[in-house]
Amino acid sequence: TIVRCAWFMQNFDEYFLLEPILSGEVALPSGNVPEPFVDAGDIADVAVAALTEEGHAGEIYELTGPRLLTMEEAVGEISKATRQEIRFVPVSLEGFVRAAYRGVPPEFLSFLTYLFGEVLDGRNSHLTDGVRRALGREPKDFSDYARDVAATGVWSKAA
């Protein structure tokens, strides 16, 4: 069984986008390319099903959320859920690398350069039925993710 995924929703609350969210400004070189953000919980549920249930052998599950969003739209969803102003600022890849260079390990900066320079080119701008085929239910929507995370307080500036 093969499980493949695009951008994790959790990049916004557990990883490198948390600090920019907390600062109120997310500057990324993502252009207007829509992504099918997928919830890590959906990925885990598919993996558990594939490992513990019959009927998944030989399947290829491409996992996406239920709709495409640009980075700007995703940040807007988080802003709405938190009731805080969070701006999205489009920047060039070169500007992003210069700004990110301080405090970012070189190997991670190399990964981010690859990600924003090559992977976010529209190749993932489509939706799939992988979650539905594997689990018999729809994937989590980004607005539900944003609302659930906002309720935890992780995006609160006081946190």
N, C-alpha and C. Protein backbone atom coordinates (compact mmCIF):
# COMPACT_ATOMS: atom_id res chain seq x y z
N THR A 1 0.85 -1.18 0.00
CA THR A 1 0.00 0.00 0.00
C THR A 1 0.89 1.24 0.00
N ILE A 2 0.57 2.15 -0.87
CA ILE A 2 1.33 3.40 -0.94
C ILE A 2 0.42 4.54 -0.55
N VAL A 3 0.91 5.40 0.35
CA VAL A 3 0.17 6.59 0.79
C VAL A 3 1.02 7.80 0.44
N ARG A 4 0.46 8.70 -0.39
CA ARG A 4 1.17 9.91 -0.80
C ARG A 4 0.33 11.12 -0.44
N CYS A 5 1.01 12.17 -0.03
CA CYS A 5 0.31 13.37 0.44
C CYS A 5 0.94 14.64 -0.10
N ALA A 6 0.15 15.69 -0.06
CA ALA A 6 0.63 17.02 -0.40
C ALA A 6 0.96 17.76 0.91
N TRP A 7 0.73 19.04 0.92
CA TRP A 7 1.00 19.87 2.10
C TRP A 7 0.15 19.45 3.29
N PHE A 8 0.76 19.35 4.44
CA PHE A 8 0.03 19.06 5.67
C PHE A 8 -0.55 20.36 6.22
N MET A 9 -1.79 20.31 6.67
CA MET A 9 -2.38 21.47 7.32
C MET A 9 -1.55 21.86 8.56
N GLN A 10 -1.02 20.87 9.22
CA GLN A 10 -0.29 21.09 10.47
C GLN A 10 1.00 21.88 10.30
N ASN A 11 1.44 22.12 9.06
CA ASN A 11 2.59 23.00 8.87
C ASN A 11 2.32 24.39 9.43
N PHE A 12 1.04 24.75 9.54
CA PHE A 12 0.68 26.07 10.04
C PHE A 12 0.66 26.17 11.57
N ASP A 13 0.56 25.05 12.27
CA ASP A 13 0.50 25.14 13.74
C ASP A 13 1.56 24.32 14.46
N GLU A 14 2.27 23.48 13.75
CA GLU A 14 3.25 22.63 14.42
C GLU A 14 4.65 22.77 13.84
N TYR A 15 4.81 23.56 12.80
CA TYR A 15 6.09 23.53 12.11
C TYR A 15 6.52 24.93 11.73
N PHE A 16 7.15 25.09 10.61
CA PHE A 16 7.84 26.32 10.29
C PHE A 16 6.93 27.52 10.02
N LEU A 17 5.64 27.32 9.87
CA LEU A 17 4.75 28.46 9.65
C LEU A 17 4.11 28.97 10.93
N LEU A 18 4.34 28.31 12.05
CA LEU A 18 3.74 28.76 13.32
C LEU A 18 4.24 30.14 13.72
N GLU A 19 5.54 30.34 13.70
CA GLU A 19 6.09 31.63 14.12
C GLU A 19 5.58 32.79 13.26
N PRO A 20 5.57 32.65 11.93
CA PRO A 20 4.99 33.73 11.12
C PRO A 20 3.50 33.97 11.42
N ILE A 21 2.75 32.92 11.65
CA ILE A 21 1.33 33.09 12.01
C ILE A 21 1.23 33.92 13.29
N LEU A 22 2.04 33.58 14.29
CA LEU A 22 2.02 34.30 15.56
C LEU A 22 2.46 35.76 15.40
N SER A 23 3.36 36.02 14.46
CA SER A 23 3.83 37.39 14.24
C SER A 23 2.80 38.24 13.51
N GLY A 24 1.82 37.60 12.88
CA GLY A 24 0.79 38.33 12.15
C GLY A 24 1.12 38.56 10.70
N GLU A 25 2.24 37.98 10.22
CA GLU A 25 2.61 38.17 8.82
C GLU A 25 3.30 36.92 8.29
N VAL A 26 2.75 36.34 7.24
CA VAL A 26 3.31 35.17 6.60
C VAL A 26 3.80 35.58 5.22
N ALA A 27 5.11 35.55 5.03
CA ALA A 27 5.72 35.94 3.76
C ALA A 27 6.26 34.69 3.08
N LEU A 28 5.66 34.33 1.95
CA LEU A 28 6.06 33.11 1.25
C LEU A 28 6.13 33.35 -0.26
N PRO A 29 7.01 32.61 -0.93
CA PRO A 29 7.11 32.71 -2.39
C PRO A 29 6.23 31.67 -3.09
N SER A 30 4.96 31.63 -2.73
CA SER A 30 4.09 30.57 -3.26
C SER A 30 3.23 31.01 -4.43
N GLY A 31 3.25 32.29 -4.75
CA GLY A 31 2.43 32.75 -5.85
C GLY A 31 0.96 32.47 -5.62
N ASN A 32 0.26 32.23 -6.68
CA ASN A 32 -1.18 31.96 -6.60
C ASN A 32 -1.48 30.50 -6.86
N VAL A 33 -0.54 29.63 -6.52
CA VAL A 33 -0.69 28.21 -6.80
C VAL A 33 -1.55 27.56 -5.71
N PRO A 34 -2.69 26.97 -6.07
CA PRO A 34 -3.52 26.31 -5.07
C PRO A 34 -2.96 24.94 -4.68
N GLU A 35 -3.12 24.61 -3.42
CA GLU A 35 -2.65 23.33 -2.88
C GLU A 35 -3.81 22.58 -2.24
N PRO A 36 -3.77 21.26 -2.26
CA PRO A 36 -4.83 20.45 -1.65
C PRO A 36 -4.45 20.05 -0.21
N PHE A 37 -4.30 21.03 0.67
CA PHE A 37 -3.86 20.77 2.04
C PHE A 37 -4.60 19.59 2.65
N VAL A 38 -3.85 18.69 3.30
CA VAL A 38 -4.44 17.50 3.90
C VAL A 38 -4.14 17.48 5.40
N ASP A 39 -5.09 17.04 6.17
CA ASP A 39 -4.95 16.96 7.63
C ASP A 39 -4.10 15.74 8.00
N ALA A 40 -3.13 15.94 8.89
CA ALA A 40 -2.27 14.83 9.32
C ALA A 40 -3.09 13.73 10.00
N GLY A 41 -4.19 14.08 10.63
CA GLY A 41 -5.06 13.07 11.24
C GLY A 41 -5.66 12.14 10.19
N ASP A 42 -6.02 12.70 9.03
CA ASP A 42 -6.51 11.86 7.94
C ASP A 42 -5.41 10.93 7.42
N ILE A 43 -4.20 11.45 7.34
CA ILE A 43 -3.07 10.62 6.90
C ILE A 43 -2.88 9.47 7.88
N ALA A 44 -2.88 9.78 9.17
CA ALA A 44 -2.70 8.74 10.19
C ALA A 44 -3.82 7.70 10.12
N ASP A 45 -5.05 8.16 9.95
CA ASP A 45 -6.18 7.22 9.87
C ASP A 45 -6.05 6.28 8.67
N VAL A 46 -5.60 6.82 7.54
CA VAL A 46 -5.41 5.97 6.36
C VAL A 46 -4.29 4.97 6.61
N ALA A 47 -3.20 5.43 7.21
CA ALA A 47 -2.08 4.51 7.49
C ALA A 47 -2.50 3.39 8.43
N VAL A 48 -3.24 3.75 9.48
CA VAL A 48 -3.71 2.73 10.43
C VAL A 48 -4.62 1.73 9.73
N ALA A 49 -5.55 2.23 8.92
CA ALA A 49 -6.46 1.33 8.20
C ALA A 49 -5.67 0.41 7.27
N ALA A 50 -4.68 0.97 6.57
CA ALA A 50 -3.90 0.16 5.63
C ALA A 50 -3.11 -0.93 6.34
N LEU A 51 -2.69 -0.64 7.56
CA LEU A 51 -1.88 -1.60 8.31
C LEU A 51 -2.70 -2.61 9.11
N THR A 52 -3.95 -2.29 9.40
CA THR A 52 -4.72 -3.15 10.31
C THR A 52 -5.97 -3.75 9.70
N GLU A 53 -6.35 -3.32 8.52
CA GLU A 53 -7.59 -3.81 7.92
C GLU A 53 -7.30 -4.52 6.60
N GLU A 54 -8.16 -5.44 6.25
CA GLU A 54 -8.07 -6.13 4.96
C GLU A 54 -8.52 -5.18 3.85
N GLY A 55 -8.04 -5.46 2.65
CA GLY A 55 -8.54 -4.76 1.48
C GLY A 55 -7.70 -3.58 1.01
N HIS A 56 -6.59 -3.30 1.65
CA HIS A 56 -5.77 -2.15 1.24
C HIS A 56 -4.50 -2.55 0.50
N ALA A 57 -4.19 -3.83 0.49
CA ALA A 57 -2.95 -4.28 -0.16
C ALA A 57 -2.95 -3.91 -1.64
N GLY A 58 -1.85 -3.34 -2.09
CA GLY A 58 -1.71 -2.97 -3.49
C GLY A 58 -2.34 -1.66 -3.88
N GLU A 59 -3.01 -1.00 -2.96
CA GLU A 59 -3.66 0.28 -3.26
C GLU A 59 -2.65 1.42 -3.24
N ILE A 60 -2.93 2.43 -4.02
CA ILE A 60 -2.18 3.69 -3.96
C ILE A 60 -3.18 4.75 -3.54
N TYR A 61 -2.95 5.32 -2.36
CA TYR A 61 -3.83 6.36 -1.83
C TYR A 61 -3.12 7.71 -1.93
N GLU A 62 -3.59 8.54 -2.84
CA GLU A 62 -3.12 9.92 -2.93
C GLU A 62 -4.10 10.72 -2.07
N LEU A 63 -3.57 11.34 -1.01
CA LEU A 63 -4.43 12.00 -0.03
C LEU A 63 -4.39 13.51 -0.20
N THR A 64 -5.57 14.10 -0.27
CA THR A 64 -5.72 15.55 -0.31
C THR A 64 -6.89 15.93 0.58
N GLY A 65 -6.97 17.21 0.87
CA GLY A 65 -8.16 17.73 1.51
C GLY A 65 -9.28 17.82 0.48
N PRO A 66 -10.44 18.35 0.87
CA PRO A 66 -11.57 18.39 -0.05
C PRO A 66 -11.61 19.58 -1.01
N ARG A 67 -10.66 20.55 -0.83
CA ARG A 67 -10.66 21.70 -1.74
C ARG A 67 -9.25 22.27 -1.85
N LEU A 68 -9.05 23.00 -2.93
CA LEU A 68 -7.76 23.65 -3.19
C LEU A 68 -7.77 25.05 -2.60
N LEU A 69 -6.63 25.41 -1.99
CA LEU A 69 -6.46 26.75 -1.42
C LEU A 69 -5.07 27.26 -1.75
N THR A 70 -4.97 28.54 -2.05
CA THR A 70 -3.65 29.15 -2.15
C THR A 70 -3.14 29.38 -0.73
N MET A 71 -1.87 29.66 -0.60
CA MET A 71 -1.32 29.98 0.73
C MET A 71 -2.03 31.20 1.30
N GLU A 72 -2.29 32.17 0.46
CA GLU A 72 -2.99 33.37 0.93
C GLU A 72 -4.37 33.02 1.46
N GLU A 73 -5.09 32.16 0.76
CA GLU A 73 -6.42 31.76 1.23
C GLU A 73 -6.33 30.98 2.54
N ALA A 74 -5.32 30.11 2.66
CA ALA A 74 -5.14 29.34 3.90
C ALA A 74 -4.87 30.27 5.07
N VAL A 75 -3.99 31.25 4.87
CA VAL A 75 -3.70 32.22 5.92
C VAL A 75 -4.97 33.01 6.25
N GLY A 76 -5.76 33.34 5.25
CA GLY A 76 -7.04 34.02 5.49
C GLY A 76 -7.99 33.19 6.33
N GLU A 77 -8.02 31.89 6.11
CA GLU A 77 -8.87 31.00 6.92
C GLU A 77 -8.41 31.02 8.38
N ILE A 78 -7.09 31.03 8.59
CA ILE A 78 -6.56 31.06 9.95
C ILE A 78 -6.86 32.39 10.60
N SER A 79 -6.72 33.47 9.85
CA SER A 79 -7.04 34.80 10.36
C SER A 79 -8.50 34.86 10.81
N LYS A 80 -9.38 34.33 9.99
CA LYS A 80 -10.81 34.31 10.32
C LYS A 80 -11.07 33.46 11.57
N ALA A 81 -10.45 32.28 11.65
CA ALA A 81 -10.69 31.38 12.78
C ALA A 81 -10.16 31.96 14.09
N THR A 82 -9.05 32.71 14.01
CA THR A 82 -8.45 33.27 15.22
C THR A 82 -9.00 34.64 15.57
N ARG A 83 -9.70 35.24 14.62
CA ARG A 83 -10.18 36.62 14.78
C ARG A 83 -9.02 37.58 15.03
N GLN A 84 -7.88 37.27 14.39
CA GLN A 84 -6.70 38.12 14.47
C GLN A 84 -6.28 38.47 13.05
N GLU A 85 -5.73 39.66 12.90
CA GLU A 85 -5.24 40.02 11.57
C GLU A 85 -3.92 39.30 11.31
N ILE A 86 -3.92 38.48 10.28
CA ILE A 86 -2.72 37.80 9.83
C ILE A 86 -2.61 38.08 8.34
N ARG A 87 -1.57 38.79 7.98
CA ARG A 87 -1.39 39.18 6.58
C ARG A 87 -0.56 38.14 5.84
N PHE A 88 -0.90 37.95 4.58
CA PHE A 88 -0.07 37.15 3.69
C PHE A 88 0.68 38.11 2.78
N VAL A 89 1.99 37.93 2.70
CA VAL A 89 2.83 38.79 1.86
C VAL A 89 3.56 37.92 0.84
N PRO A 90 3.24 38.08 -0.44
CA PRO A 90 3.99 37.32 -1.45
C PRO A 90 5.39 37.91 -1.60
N VAL A 91 6.38 37.05 -1.65
CA VAL A 91 7.77 37.47 -1.83
C VAL A 91 8.42 36.61 -2.91
N SER A 92 9.52 37.08 -3.43
CA SER A 92 10.27 36.28 -4.40
C SER A 92 10.99 35.17 -3.66
N LEU A 93 11.39 34.14 -4.38
CA LEU A 93 12.14 33.05 -3.77
C LEU A 93 13.45 33.58 -3.19
N GLU A 94 14.12 34.47 -3.92
CA GLU A 94 15.38 35.03 -3.44
C GLU A 94 15.16 35.83 -2.15
N GLY A 95 14.12 36.63 -2.11
CA GLY A 95 13.80 37.41 -0.90
C GLY A 95 13.47 36.50 0.26
N PHE A 96 12.76 35.42 -0.02
CA PHE A 96 12.41 34.47 1.03
C PHE A 96 13.67 33.82 1.60
N VAL A 97 14.57 33.40 0.73
CA VAL A 97 15.81 32.76 1.18
C VAL A 97 16.63 33.73 2.01
N ARG A 98 16.75 34.98 1.56
CA ARG A 98 17.51 35.98 2.33
C ARG A 98 16.90 36.19 3.71
N ALA A 99 15.58 36.31 3.78
CA ALA A 99 14.90 36.55 5.06
C ALA A 99 14.96 35.32 5.96
N ALA A 100 14.86 34.14 5.37
CA ALA A 100 14.83 32.91 6.16
C ALA A 100 16.22 32.45 6.58
N TYR A 101 17.24 32.97 5.93
CA TYR A 101 18.60 32.48 6.18
C TYR A 101 19.00 32.60 7.65
N ARG A 102 18.60 33.68 8.27
CA ARG A 102 18.94 33.87 9.69
C ARG A 102 18.12 32.91 10.54
N GLY A 103 18.81 32.06 11.26
CA GLY A 103 18.15 31.17 12.20
C GLY A 103 17.63 29.86 11.62
N VAL A 104 17.77 29.65 10.34
CA VAL A 104 17.29 28.42 9.72
C VAL A 104 18.50 27.54 9.38
N PRO A 105 18.51 26.30 9.83
CA PRO A 105 19.63 25.41 9.48
C PRO A 105 19.78 25.30 7.95
N PRO A 106 21.01 25.26 7.46
CA PRO A 106 21.24 25.22 6.00
C PRO A 106 20.51 24.09 5.29
N GLU A 107 20.45 22.90 5.90
CA GLU A 107 19.77 21.78 5.23
C GLU A 107 18.27 22.02 5.12
N PHE A 108 17.68 22.71 6.10
CA PHE A 108 16.26 23.01 6.02
C PHE A 108 16.01 24.13 5.02
N LEU A 109 16.91 25.10 4.97
CA LEU A 109 16.79 26.17 3.98
C LEU A 109 16.86 25.60 2.57
N SER A 110 17.74 24.62 2.37
CA SER A 110 17.85 23.95 1.08
C SER A 110 16.54 23.26 0.73
N PHE A 111 15.92 22.60 1.70
CA PHE A 111 14.63 21.94 1.48
C PHE A 111 13.56 22.96 1.13
N LEU A 112 13.50 24.08 1.86
CA LEU A 112 12.49 25.10 1.59
C LEU A 112 12.69 25.72 0.20
N THR A 113 13.94 25.91 -0.19
CA THR A 113 14.22 26.45 -1.52
C THR A 113 13.70 25.49 -2.59
N TYR A 114 13.96 24.20 -2.39
CA TYR A 114 13.44 23.19 -3.33
C TYR A 114 11.91 23.20 -3.34
N LEU A 115 11.32 23.22 -2.16
CA LEU A 115 9.86 23.16 -2.04
C LEU A 115 9.20 24.33 -2.76
N PHE A 116 9.62 25.55 -2.42
CA PHE A 116 8.98 26.72 -3.01
C PHE A 116 9.45 27.00 -4.43
N GLY A 117 10.65 26.55 -4.77
CA GLY A 117 11.17 26.81 -6.10
C GLY A 117 10.75 25.81 -7.15
N GLU A 118 10.46 24.57 -6.73
CA GLU A 118 10.16 23.54 -7.72
C GLU A 118 8.83 22.82 -7.48
N VAL A 119 8.55 22.45 -6.25
CA VAL A 119 7.36 21.64 -5.98
C VAL A 119 6.07 22.44 -6.10
N LEU A 120 6.08 23.69 -5.64
CA LEU A 120 4.87 24.52 -5.72
C LEU A 120 4.73 25.16 -7.10
N ASP A 121 4.64 24.31 -8.09
CA ASP A 121 4.52 24.79 -9.46
C ASP A 121 3.16 24.46 -10.08
N GLY A 122 2.24 23.96 -9.27
CA GLY A 122 0.92 23.60 -9.76
C GLY A 122 0.73 22.12 -9.97
N ARG A 123 1.78 21.33 -9.87
CA ARG A 123 1.67 19.89 -10.12
C ARG A 123 0.73 19.19 -9.13
N ASN A 124 0.54 19.77 -7.95
CA ASN A 124 -0.35 19.17 -6.96
C ASN A 124 -1.72 19.85 -6.90
N SER A 125 -2.02 20.68 -7.86
CA SER A 125 -3.26 21.45 -7.83
C SER A 125 -4.44 20.63 -8.35
N HIS A 126 -4.70 19.53 -7.68
CA HIS A 126 -5.86 18.70 -8.01
C HIS A 126 -6.30 17.94 -6.74
N LEU A 127 -7.54 17.54 -6.74
CA LEU A 127 -8.09 16.81 -5.61
C LEU A 127 -8.18 15.33 -5.94
N THR A 128 -8.10 14.51 -4.90
CA THR A 128 -8.21 13.06 -5.09
C THR A 128 -9.26 12.50 -4.14
N ASP A 129 -9.56 11.23 -4.32
CA ASP A 129 -10.55 10.56 -3.47
C ASP A 129 -9.89 9.55 -2.53
N GLY A 130 -8.58 9.70 -2.26
CA GLY A 130 -7.85 8.72 -1.45
C GLY A 130 -8.41 8.51 -0.06
N VAL A 131 -8.75 9.60 0.64
CA VAL A 131 -9.30 9.46 2.00
C VAL A 131 -10.63 8.72 1.93
N ARG A 132 -11.47 9.11 1.00
CA ARG A 132 -12.79 8.47 0.87
C ARG A 132 -12.65 6.99 0.52
N ARG A 133 -11.76 6.66 -0.39
CA ARG A 133 -11.58 5.25 -0.76
C ARG A 133 -11.03 4.42 0.40
N ALA A 134 -10.11 4.99 1.15
CA ALA A 134 -9.48 4.23 2.24
C ALA A 134 -10.36 4.16 3.48
N LEU A 135 -11.11 5.23 3.76
CA LEU A 135 -11.83 5.32 5.04
C LEU A 135 -13.34 5.37 4.91
N GLY A 136 -13.85 5.60 3.71
CA GLY A 136 -15.30 5.69 3.55
C GLY A 136 -15.89 6.98 4.07
N ARG A 137 -15.07 8.02 4.21
CA ARG A 137 -15.55 9.33 4.65
C ARG A 137 -14.77 10.42 3.93
N GLU A 138 -15.27 11.63 4.02
CA GLU A 138 -14.61 12.76 3.39
C GLU A 138 -13.42 13.23 4.24
N PRO A 139 -12.41 13.83 3.61
CA PRO A 139 -11.29 14.38 4.37
C PRO A 139 -11.69 15.66 5.12
N LYS A 140 -10.91 15.99 6.11
CA LYS A 140 -11.17 17.19 6.90
C LYS A 140 -10.93 18.43 6.04
N ASP A 141 -11.80 19.41 6.17
CA ASP A 141 -11.68 20.67 5.45
C ASP A 141 -10.76 21.63 6.20
N PHE A 142 -10.07 22.49 5.47
CA PHE A 142 -9.13 23.42 6.09
C PHE A 142 -9.82 24.34 7.08
N SER A 143 -11.03 24.79 6.79
CA SER A 143 -11.71 25.69 7.73
C SER A 143 -12.01 24.97 9.05
N ASP A 144 -12.33 23.68 9.00
CA ASP A 144 -12.55 22.91 10.23
C ASP A 144 -11.24 22.76 10.99
N TYR A 145 -10.17 22.49 10.27
CA TYR A 145 -8.84 22.42 10.89
C TYR A 145 -8.51 23.74 11.58
N ALA A 146 -8.67 24.86 10.87
CA ALA A 146 -8.34 26.17 11.44
C ALA A 146 -9.17 26.46 12.68
N ARG A 147 -10.45 26.16 12.62
CA ARG A 147 -11.33 26.39 13.78
C ARG A 147 -10.89 25.53 14.96
N ASP A 148 -10.59 24.25 14.72
CA ASP A 148 -10.17 23.34 15.80
C ASP A 148 -8.86 23.78 16.43
N VAL A 149 -7.90 24.17 15.60
CA VAL A 149 -6.60 24.60 16.13
C VAL A 149 -6.74 25.93 16.86
N ALA A 150 -7.52 26.85 16.32
CA ALA A 150 -7.73 28.14 16.99
C ALA A 150 -8.30 27.93 18.38
N ALA A 151 -9.19 26.95 18.53
CA ALA A 151 -9.80 26.67 19.84
C ALA A 151 -8.78 26.19 20.86
N THR A 152 -7.65 25.64 20.42
CA THR A 152 -6.61 25.17 21.36
C THR A 152 -5.80 26.33 21.91
N GLY A 153 -5.81 27.47 21.23
CA GLY A 153 -5.03 28.62 21.67
C GLY A 153 -3.61 28.67 21.14
N VAL A 154 -3.20 27.68 20.35
CA VAL A 154 -1.81 27.66 19.86
C VAL A 154 -1.48 28.87 19.00
N TRP A 155 -2.46 29.45 18.35
CA TRP A 155 -2.22 30.63 17.53
C TRP A 155 -2.46 31.93 18.29
N SER A 156 -2.72 31.83 19.57
CA SER A 156 -2.93 33.04 20.37
C SER A 156 -1.60 33.72 20.60
N LYS A 157 -1.54 35.00 20.39
CA LYS A 157 -0.28 35.73 20.60
C LYS A 157 0.17 35.69 22.05
N ALA A 158 -0.77 35.44 22.96
CA ALA A 158 -0.42 35.33 24.38
C ALA A 158 0.23 34.00 24.70
N ALA A 159 0.02 32.99 23.81
CA ALA A 159 0.60 31.67 24.05
C ALA A 159 2.09 31.75 23.90
